[in-house]
Coordinates of C-alpha atoms and ligand atoms in Angstrom, one line a residue:
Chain A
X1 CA 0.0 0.0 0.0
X2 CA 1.9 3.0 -1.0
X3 CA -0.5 5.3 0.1
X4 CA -0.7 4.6 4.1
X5 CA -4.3 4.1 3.7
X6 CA -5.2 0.8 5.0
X7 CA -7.5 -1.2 2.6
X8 CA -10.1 -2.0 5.2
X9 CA -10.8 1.8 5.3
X10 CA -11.3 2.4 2.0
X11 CA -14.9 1.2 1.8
X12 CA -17.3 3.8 0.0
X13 CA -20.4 4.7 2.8
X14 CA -23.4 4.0 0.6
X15 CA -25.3 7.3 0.6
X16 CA -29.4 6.6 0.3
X17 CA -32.1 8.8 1.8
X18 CA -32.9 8.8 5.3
X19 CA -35.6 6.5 6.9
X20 CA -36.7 6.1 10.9
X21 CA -35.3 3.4 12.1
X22 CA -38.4 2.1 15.0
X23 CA -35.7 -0.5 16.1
X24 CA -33.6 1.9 18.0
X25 CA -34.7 3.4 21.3
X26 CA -32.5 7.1 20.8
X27 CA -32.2 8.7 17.7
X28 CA -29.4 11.3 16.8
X29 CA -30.1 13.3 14.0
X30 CA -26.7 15.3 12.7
X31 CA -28.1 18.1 9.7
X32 CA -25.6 20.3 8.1
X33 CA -27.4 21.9 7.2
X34 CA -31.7 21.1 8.0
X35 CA -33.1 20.3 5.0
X36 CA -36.9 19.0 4.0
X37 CA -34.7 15.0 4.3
X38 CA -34.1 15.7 7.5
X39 CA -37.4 17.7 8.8
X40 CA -39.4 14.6 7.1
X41 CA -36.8 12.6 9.5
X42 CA -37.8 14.6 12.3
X43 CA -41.2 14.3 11.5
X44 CA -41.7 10.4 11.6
X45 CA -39.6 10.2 14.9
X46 CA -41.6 12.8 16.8
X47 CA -44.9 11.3 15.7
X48 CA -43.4 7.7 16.8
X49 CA -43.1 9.0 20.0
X50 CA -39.3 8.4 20.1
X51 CA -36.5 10.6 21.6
X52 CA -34.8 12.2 18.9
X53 CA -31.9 14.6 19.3
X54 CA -30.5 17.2 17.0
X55 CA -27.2 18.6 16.0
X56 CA -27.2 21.0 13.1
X57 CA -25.1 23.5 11.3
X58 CA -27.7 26.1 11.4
X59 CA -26.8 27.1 15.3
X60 CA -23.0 25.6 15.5
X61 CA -20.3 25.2 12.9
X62 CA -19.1 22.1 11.2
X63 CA -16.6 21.5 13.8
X64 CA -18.9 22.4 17.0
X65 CA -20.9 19.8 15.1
X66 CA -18.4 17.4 15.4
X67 CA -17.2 17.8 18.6
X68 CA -20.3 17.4 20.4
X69 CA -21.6 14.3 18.4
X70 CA -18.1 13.2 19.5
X71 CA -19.3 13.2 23.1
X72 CA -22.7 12.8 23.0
X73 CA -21.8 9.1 21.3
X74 CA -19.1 8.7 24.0
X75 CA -21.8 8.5 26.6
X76 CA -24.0 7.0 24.6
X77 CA -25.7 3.6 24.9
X78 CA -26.7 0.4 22.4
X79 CA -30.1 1.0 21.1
X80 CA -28.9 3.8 19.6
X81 CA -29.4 5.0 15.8
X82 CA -27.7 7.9 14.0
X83 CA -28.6 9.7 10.8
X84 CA -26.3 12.0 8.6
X85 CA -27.3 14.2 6.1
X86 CA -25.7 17.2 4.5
X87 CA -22.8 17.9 1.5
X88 CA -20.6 15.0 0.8
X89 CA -17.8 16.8 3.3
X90 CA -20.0 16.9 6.3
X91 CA -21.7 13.3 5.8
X92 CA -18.1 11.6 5.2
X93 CA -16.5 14.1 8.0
X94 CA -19.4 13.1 10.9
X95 CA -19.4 9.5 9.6
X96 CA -16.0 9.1 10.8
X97 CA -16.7 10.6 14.5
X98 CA -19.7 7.6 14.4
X99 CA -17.6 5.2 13.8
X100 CA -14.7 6.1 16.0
X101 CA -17.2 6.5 18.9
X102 CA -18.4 2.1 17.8
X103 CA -21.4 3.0 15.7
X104 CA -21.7 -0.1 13.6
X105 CA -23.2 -0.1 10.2
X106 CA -27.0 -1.2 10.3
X107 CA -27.0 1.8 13.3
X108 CA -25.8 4.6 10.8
X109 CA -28.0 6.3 8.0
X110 CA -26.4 8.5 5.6
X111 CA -27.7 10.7 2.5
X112 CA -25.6 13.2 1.3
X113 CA -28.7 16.1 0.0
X114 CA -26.1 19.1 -0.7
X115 CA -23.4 19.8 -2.4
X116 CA -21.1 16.2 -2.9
X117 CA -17.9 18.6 -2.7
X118 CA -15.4 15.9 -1.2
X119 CA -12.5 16.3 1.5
X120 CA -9.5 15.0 0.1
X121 CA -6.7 14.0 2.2
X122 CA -3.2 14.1 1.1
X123 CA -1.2 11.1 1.4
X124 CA 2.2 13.7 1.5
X125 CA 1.7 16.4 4.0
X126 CA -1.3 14.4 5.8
X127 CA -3.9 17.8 5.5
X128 CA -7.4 17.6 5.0
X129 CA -8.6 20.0 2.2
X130 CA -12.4 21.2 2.3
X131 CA -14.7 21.3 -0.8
X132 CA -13.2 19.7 -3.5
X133 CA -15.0 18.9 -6.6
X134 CA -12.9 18.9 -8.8
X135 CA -11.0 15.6 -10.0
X136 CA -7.5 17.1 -9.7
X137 CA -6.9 20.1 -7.3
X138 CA -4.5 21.8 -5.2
X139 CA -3.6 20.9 -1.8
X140 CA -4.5 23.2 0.9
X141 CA -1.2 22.4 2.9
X142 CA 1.9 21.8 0.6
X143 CA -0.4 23.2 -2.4
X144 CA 0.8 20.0 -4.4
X145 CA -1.8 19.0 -7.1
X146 CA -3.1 16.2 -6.1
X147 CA -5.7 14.1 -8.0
X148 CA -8.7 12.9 -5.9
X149 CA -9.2 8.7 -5.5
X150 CA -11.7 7.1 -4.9
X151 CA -10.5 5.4 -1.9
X152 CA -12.6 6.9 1.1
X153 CA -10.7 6.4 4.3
X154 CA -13.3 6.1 7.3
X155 CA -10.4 6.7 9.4
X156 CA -9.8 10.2 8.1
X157 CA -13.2 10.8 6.8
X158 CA -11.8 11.8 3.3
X159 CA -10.9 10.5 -0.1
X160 CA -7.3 10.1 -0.7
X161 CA -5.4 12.8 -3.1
X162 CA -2.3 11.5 -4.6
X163 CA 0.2 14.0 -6.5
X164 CA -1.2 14.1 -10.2
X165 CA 1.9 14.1 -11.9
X166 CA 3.9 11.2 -9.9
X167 CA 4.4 9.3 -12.9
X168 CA 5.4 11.6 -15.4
X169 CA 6.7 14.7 -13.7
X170 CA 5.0 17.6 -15.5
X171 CA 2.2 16.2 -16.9
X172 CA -0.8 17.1 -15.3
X173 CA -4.3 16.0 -16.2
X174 CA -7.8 18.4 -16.7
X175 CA -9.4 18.9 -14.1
X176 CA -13.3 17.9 -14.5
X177 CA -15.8 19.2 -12.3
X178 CA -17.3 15.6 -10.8
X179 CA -18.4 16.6 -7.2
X180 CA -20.4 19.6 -7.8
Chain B
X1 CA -10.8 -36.3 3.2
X2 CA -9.1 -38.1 6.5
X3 CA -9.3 -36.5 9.3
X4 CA -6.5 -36.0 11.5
X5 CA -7.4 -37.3 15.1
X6 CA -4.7 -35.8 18.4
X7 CA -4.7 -39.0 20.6
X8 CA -5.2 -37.3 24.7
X9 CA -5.2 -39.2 27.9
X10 CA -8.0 -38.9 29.9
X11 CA -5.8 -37.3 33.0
X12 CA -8.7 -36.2 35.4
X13 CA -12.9 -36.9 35.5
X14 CA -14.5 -34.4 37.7
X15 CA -18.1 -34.8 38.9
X16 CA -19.7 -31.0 38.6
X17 CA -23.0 -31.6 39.3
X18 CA -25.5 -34.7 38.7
X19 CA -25.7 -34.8 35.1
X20 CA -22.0 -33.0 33.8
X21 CA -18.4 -34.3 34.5
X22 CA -15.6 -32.3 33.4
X23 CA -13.0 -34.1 31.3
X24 CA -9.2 -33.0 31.2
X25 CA -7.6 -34.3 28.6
X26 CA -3.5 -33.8 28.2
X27 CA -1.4 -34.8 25.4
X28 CA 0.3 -37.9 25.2
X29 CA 4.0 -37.3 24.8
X30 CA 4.3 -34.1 26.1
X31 CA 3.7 -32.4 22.9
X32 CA 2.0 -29.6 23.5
X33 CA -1.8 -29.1 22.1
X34 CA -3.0 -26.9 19.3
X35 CA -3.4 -23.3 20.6
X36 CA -7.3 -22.5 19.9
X37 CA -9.3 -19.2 20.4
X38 CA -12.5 -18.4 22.8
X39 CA -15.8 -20.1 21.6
X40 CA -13.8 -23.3 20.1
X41 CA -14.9 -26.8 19.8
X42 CA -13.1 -30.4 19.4
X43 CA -14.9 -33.1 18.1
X44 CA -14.5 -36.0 20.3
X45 CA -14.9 -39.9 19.0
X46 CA -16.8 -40.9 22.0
X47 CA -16.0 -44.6 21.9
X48 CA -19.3 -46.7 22.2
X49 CA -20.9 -50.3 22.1
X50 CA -20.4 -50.8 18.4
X51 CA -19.3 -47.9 16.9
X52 CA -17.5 -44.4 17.5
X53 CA -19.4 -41.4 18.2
X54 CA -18.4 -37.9 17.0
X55 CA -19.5 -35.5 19.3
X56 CA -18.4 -31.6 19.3
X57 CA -17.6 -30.1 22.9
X58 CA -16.8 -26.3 23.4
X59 CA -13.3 -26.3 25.1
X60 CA -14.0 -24.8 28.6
X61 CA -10.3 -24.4 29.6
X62 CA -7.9 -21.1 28.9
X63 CA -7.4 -20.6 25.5
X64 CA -3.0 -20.5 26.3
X65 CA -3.2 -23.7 28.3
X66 CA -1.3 -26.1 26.0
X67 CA -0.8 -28.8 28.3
X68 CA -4.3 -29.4 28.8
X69 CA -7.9 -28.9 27.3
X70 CA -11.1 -29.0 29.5
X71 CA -14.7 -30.4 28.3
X72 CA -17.6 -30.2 30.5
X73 CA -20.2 -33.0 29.1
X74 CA -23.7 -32.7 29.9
X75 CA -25.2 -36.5 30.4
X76 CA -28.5 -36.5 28.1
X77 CA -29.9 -40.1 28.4
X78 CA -32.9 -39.2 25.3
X79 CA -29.7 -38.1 23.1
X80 CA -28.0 -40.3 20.5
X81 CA -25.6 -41.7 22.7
X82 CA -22.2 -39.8 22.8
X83 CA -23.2 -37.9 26.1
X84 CA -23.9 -41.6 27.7
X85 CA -21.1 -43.0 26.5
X86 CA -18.5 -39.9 27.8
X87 CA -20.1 -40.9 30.8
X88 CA -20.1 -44.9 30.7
X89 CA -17.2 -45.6 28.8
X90 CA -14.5 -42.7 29.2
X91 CA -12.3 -43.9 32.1
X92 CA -9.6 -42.0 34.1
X93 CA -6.2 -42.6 32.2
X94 CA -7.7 -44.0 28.6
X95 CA -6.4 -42.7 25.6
X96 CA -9.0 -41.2 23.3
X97 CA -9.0 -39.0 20.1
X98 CA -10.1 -35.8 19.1
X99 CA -9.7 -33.6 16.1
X100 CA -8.1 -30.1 16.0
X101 CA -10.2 -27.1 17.2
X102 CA -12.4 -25.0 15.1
X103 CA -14.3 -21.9 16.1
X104 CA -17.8 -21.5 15.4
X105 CA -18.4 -18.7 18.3
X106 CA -15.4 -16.8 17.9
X107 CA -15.9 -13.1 20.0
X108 CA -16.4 -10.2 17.8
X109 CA -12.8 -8.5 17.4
X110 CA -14.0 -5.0 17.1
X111 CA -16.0 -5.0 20.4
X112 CA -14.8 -3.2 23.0
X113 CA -17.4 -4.8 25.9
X114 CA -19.0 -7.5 26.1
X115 CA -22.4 -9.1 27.7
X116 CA -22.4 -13.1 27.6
X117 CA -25.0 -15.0 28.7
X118 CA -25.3 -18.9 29.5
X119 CA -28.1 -21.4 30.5
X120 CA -26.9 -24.7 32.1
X121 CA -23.8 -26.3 29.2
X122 CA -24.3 -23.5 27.7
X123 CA -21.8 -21.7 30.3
X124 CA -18.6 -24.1 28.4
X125 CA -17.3 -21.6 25.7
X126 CA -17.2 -18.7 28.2
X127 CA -14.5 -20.3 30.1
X128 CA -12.4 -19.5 27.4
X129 CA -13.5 -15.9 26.4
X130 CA -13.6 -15.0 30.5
X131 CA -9.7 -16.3 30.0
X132 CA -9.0 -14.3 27.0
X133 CA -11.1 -11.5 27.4
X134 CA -9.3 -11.3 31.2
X135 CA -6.0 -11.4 29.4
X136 CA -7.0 -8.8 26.5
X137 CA -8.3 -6.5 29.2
X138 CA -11.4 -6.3 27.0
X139 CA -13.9 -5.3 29.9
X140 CA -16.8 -7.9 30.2
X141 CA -20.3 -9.2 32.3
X142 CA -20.8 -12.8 32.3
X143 CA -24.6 -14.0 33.3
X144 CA -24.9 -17.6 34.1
X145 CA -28.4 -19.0 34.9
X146 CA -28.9 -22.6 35.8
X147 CA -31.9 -24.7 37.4
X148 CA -30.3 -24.8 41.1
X149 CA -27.3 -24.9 43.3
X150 CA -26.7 -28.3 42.4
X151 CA -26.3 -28.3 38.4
X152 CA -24.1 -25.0 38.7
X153 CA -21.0 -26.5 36.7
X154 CA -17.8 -24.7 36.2
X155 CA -18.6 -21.8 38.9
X156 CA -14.6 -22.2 40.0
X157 CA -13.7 -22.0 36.6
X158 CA -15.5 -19.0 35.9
X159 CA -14.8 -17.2 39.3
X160 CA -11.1 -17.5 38.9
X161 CA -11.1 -16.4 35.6
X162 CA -13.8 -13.5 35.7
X163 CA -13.2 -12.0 39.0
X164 CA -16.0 -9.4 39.8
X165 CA -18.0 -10.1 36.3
X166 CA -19.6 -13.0 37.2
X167 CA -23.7 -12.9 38.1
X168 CA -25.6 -16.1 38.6
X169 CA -29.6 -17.1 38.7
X170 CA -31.2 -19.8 39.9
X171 CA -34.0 -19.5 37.3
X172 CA -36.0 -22.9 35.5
X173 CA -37.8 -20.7 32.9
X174 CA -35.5 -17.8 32.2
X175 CA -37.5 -15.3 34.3
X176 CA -34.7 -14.3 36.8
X177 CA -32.0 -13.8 34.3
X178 CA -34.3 -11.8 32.1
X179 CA -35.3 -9.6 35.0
X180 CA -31.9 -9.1 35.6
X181 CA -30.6 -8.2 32.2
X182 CA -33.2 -5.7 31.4
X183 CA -31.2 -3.3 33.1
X184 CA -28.3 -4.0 32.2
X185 CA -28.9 -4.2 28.7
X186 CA -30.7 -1.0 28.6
X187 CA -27.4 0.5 29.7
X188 CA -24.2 -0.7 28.0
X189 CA -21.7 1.4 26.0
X190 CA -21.3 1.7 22.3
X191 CA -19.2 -1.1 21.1
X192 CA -20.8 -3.7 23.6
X193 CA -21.4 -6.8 21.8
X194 CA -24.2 -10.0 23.3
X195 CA -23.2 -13.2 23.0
X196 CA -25.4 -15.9 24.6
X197 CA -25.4 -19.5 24.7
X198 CA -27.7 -22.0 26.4
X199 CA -31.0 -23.7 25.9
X200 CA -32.9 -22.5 22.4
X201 CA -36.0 -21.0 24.5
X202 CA -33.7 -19.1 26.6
X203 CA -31.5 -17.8 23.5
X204 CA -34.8 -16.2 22.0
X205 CA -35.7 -14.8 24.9
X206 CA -32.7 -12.9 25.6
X207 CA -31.8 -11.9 22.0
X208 CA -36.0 -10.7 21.8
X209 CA -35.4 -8.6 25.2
X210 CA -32.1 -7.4 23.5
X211 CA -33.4 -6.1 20.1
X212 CA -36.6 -4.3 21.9
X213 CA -33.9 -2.4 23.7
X214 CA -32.6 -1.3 20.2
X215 CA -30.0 -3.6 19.8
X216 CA -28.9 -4.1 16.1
X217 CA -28.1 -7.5 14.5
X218 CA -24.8 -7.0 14.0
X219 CA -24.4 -6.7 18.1
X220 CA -26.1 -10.4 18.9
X221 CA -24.3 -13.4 18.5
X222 CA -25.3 -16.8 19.4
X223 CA -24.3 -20.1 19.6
X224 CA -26.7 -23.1 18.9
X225 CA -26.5 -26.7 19.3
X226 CA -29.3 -27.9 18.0
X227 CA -30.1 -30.6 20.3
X228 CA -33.2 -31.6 18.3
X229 CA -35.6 -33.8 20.1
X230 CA -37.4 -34.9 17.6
X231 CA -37.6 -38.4 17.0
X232 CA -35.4 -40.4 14.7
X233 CA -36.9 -43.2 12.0
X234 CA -34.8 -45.5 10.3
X235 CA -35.0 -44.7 6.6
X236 CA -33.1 -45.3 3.3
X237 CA -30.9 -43.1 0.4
X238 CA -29.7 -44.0 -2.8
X239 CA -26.5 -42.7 -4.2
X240 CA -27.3 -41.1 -7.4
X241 CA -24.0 -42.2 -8.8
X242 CA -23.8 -46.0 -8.2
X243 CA -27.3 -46.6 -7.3
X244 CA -26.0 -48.1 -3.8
X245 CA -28.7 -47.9 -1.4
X246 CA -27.8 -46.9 2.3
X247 CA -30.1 -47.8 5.5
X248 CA -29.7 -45.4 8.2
X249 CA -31.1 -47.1 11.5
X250 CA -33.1 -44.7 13.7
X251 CA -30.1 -44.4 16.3
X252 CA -27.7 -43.3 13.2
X253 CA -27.4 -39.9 11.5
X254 CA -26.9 -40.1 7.9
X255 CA -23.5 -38.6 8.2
X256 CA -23.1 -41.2 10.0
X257 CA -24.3 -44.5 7.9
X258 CA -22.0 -42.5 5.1
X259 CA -19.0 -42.6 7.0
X260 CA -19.9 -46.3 8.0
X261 CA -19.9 -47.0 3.7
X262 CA -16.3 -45.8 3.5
X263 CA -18.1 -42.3 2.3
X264 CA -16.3 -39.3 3.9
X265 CA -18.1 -35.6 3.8
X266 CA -16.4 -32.9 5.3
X267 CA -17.9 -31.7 8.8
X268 CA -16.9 -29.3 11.4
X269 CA -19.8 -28.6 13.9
X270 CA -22.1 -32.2 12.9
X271 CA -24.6 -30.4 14.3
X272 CA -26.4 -28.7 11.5
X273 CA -24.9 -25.3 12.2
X274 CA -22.0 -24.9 10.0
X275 CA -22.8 -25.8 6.6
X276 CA -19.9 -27.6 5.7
X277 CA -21.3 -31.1 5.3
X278 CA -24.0 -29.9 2.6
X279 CA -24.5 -32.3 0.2
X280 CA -27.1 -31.8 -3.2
X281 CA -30.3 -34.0 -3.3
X282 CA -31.7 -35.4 -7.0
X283 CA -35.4 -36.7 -5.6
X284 CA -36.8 -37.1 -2.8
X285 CA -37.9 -34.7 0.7
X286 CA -35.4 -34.0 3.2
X287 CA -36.6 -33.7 6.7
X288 CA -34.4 -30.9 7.8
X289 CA -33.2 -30.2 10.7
X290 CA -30.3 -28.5 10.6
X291 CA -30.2 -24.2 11.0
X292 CA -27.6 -23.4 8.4
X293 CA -29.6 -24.3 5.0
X294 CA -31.8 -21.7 3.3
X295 CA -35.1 -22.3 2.3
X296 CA -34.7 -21.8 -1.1
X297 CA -32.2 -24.8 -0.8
X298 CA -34.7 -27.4 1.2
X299 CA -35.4 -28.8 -2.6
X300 CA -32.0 -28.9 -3.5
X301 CA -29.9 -30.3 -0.8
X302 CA -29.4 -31.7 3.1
X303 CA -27.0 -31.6 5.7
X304 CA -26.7 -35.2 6.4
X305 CA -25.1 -34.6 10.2
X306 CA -28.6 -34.0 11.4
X307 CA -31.4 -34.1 8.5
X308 CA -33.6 -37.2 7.6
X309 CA -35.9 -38.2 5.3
X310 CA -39.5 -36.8 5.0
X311 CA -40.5 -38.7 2.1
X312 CA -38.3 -41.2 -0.1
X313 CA -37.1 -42.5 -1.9
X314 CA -34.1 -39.9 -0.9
X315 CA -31.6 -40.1 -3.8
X316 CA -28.7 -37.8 -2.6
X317 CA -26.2 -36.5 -5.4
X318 CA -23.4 -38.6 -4.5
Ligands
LIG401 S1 -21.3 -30.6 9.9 FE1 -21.9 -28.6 10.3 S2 -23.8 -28.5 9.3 FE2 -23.3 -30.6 9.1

């Protein structure tokens, strides 16, 4: 493995809409930001009569986000079910803090409704850069171009950038808008 | 395929409780024995009247312990006669053979806590995971229930190796330990994985008081033996092949009357749980009893360590 991503982290998340889980007894519902997915979400918990918290981008910021799902799973019990929705970033980004905290898969929902910008993570200088959508783009830490895999690591919640012109020094490919 | 048999002397018998006895058994030469992981099994050839009995036994010792394996045999007088004869024929100091470990029940390597429960024999494979889990210093709760005082087996065992995790019931139906486990279940950490073992009725119990707590499938794990009570009819197959026809007396599995023809199958749990012995059907309707075929498959095929015949004539694709 050249690129010190381990294989068993590379699995893509499947991304599919959001549906209430009646199995679980707590629902955590991470939005960044609300959208008519996750108010529908919302919607068939409350009238279930289940216990439903929110965390959402609209009154914290991506990273406040992430913190406190971060500890709210840490004290959190089995019987638990969590739900993800936002851009691509967000979803992978918040995916990994479930499953650091133990969330298994059949207790995880994720739909990516905005924007499917990707974080890329760069197998040199090990930074995370934001909002990527395009297929080759420029590093936000050593600014090398770096074109964007499709490896996902859940360990770093992002796809793995590679520099574009390893090969053949020079020689860089077009970027294409895929993510948009 | 010939299976490789370890030859072990019967070094101690221990009388748990009226109806299991605890059987060390310790290499012959002083090699040691196969390493084996929490939740593993050796088949034992039970030696009897007129033929050898393969019966699987969880290995209730520490998983390290090279110079000596524990089984803890539950004497059942309706079964088809291994049990009996563990408990007749097996003498202090014979020599008798068993084949290499498998696991069926290994512990779930991601979990980070774990809840096992046992009913009665059930309790065996926990010795082991109490041992390794101990080691590991994976944190764990052990629940043992069993129908009194008397037919507690293995409580020393378990003590020693679970120190503080260990909570017992004296329960017939399940009640107790499902009063008990409400709680607790209603409270563990993410990462906490279930694994219970004991009597079917008890199993569904716990794993239906589990999931309307919101556990998810990928948290339960259980392991069966299919004792299956039903009773046994002699009956008859054909081989599709050489047009041989095979009786299989009532106190016979098929598996069984195969290996008695010189016809080997490949088996690891011989108790309809693993799937290995599977073998294709051309006519006939399997009585199946087995856990591990799907039901699109009950036309096609059997698992002859367990399954009879329904209706013949039972030509198997051999
Ligand atoms: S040997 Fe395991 S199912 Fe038959």
């Amino acid at each position: 493995m050249p690129y010190g991503v381990s294989m068993e982290h590379t699995t893509l998340p499947k991304d599919g809409s959001l549906t209430f889980d009646p199995s679980g007894v707590r629902h955590v519902v991470v939005a960044g930001p609300l959208g008519p997915e996750v108010e529908q979400l919302l919607a068939d918990a409350r009238s279930a009569g289940r216990d439903v918290t929110l965390l959402h981008t609209g009154t914290a910021g991506t990273a406040a986000v992430l913190d406190k799902l971060g500890t709210l799973l840490a004290e959190a019990q089995v019987g638990v079910r969590v739900y993800l929705a936002g851009d691509d970033g967000f979803v992978r980004a918040t995916a990994a803090v479930a499953h650091a905290a133990g969330i298994l898969d059949d207790e995880l929902q994720t739909a990516v409704t905005a924007s499917a910008a990707r974080r890329v993570w760069c197998s040199h200088c090990r930074t995370v850069t934001e909002d990527v959508t395009t297929t080759v783009a420029p590093c936000a830490g050593c600014g090398r171009t770096l074109e964007v895999f499709h490896h996902f690591s859940r360990r770093h919640g992002a796809y793995l950038g590679f520099q574009a012109d390893a090969e053949a020094p020079g020689e860089l490919p077009e970027p294409e808008v895929a993510w948009p | 395929m010939a299976v490789t048999t370890i030859k072990v002397r019967v070094a101690e018998i221990t009388e748990l409780t009226p109806e299991i006895r605890a059987f060390d058994l310790v290499p012959l030469n002083g090699t040691p024995l196969p390493p084996f992981s929490p939740g593993s099994h050796v088949v034992v050839h039970v030696p009897g009247e007129d033929r050898v009995r393969k019966n699987p036994y969880s290995l209730a010792s520490s998983p390290w312990e090279q110079d000596r394996y524990r089984i803890a045999v539950r004497r059942i007088d309706e079964g088809r006669g291994g049990s009996v004869g563990m408990h007749e024929r097996v003498r202090w100091g014979d020599v008798i053979e068993i084949e290499p470990p498998h696991n069926l029940f290994a512990p779930d390597r991601a979990a980070t806590r774990h809840v096992l429960v046992a009913g009665g024999i059930g309790v065996t494979p926990f010795v082991a995971y109490a041992h390794a889990l101990a080691r590991d210093g994976v944190p764990f709760e052990l629940h043992y229930a069993f129908r009194g005082p008397e037919h507690a087996a293995l409580l020393d065992d378990l003590a020693a190796a679970s120190p503080g995790a260990l909570s017992t019931y004296v329960d017939d139906d399940g009640t107790a330990v499902l009063a008990g486990l409400r709680e607790r279940l209603a409270g563990q950490p993410l990462g906490t994985h279930l694994s219970v073992c004991g009597p079917a009725p008890m199993m569904d119990a716990v794993l239906g008081l589990a999931r309307e707590l919101g556990w998810p499938e990928s948290r339960l794990h259980l392991e069966r033996f299919a004792l299956d009570e039903a009773p046994r009819l002699p009956f008859s197959v054909r081989l599709a092949s050489t047009d041989e026809v095979i009786e299989v007396p009532a106190e016979l599995t098929l598996l069984e009357a195969l290996e008695d023809r010189g016809i080997e199958i490949p088996y690891l749990c011989r108790q309809g749980i693993c799937g290995e012995c599977r073998t294709p059907i051309v006519d006939g309707t399997p009585d199946h009893r087995d856990i591990f075929l799907p039901a699109e498959e009950h036309g096609s095929a059997l698992m002859p360590c367990v399954s009879r015949c329904a209706r013949g004539p039972l030509v198997l694709d051999l």
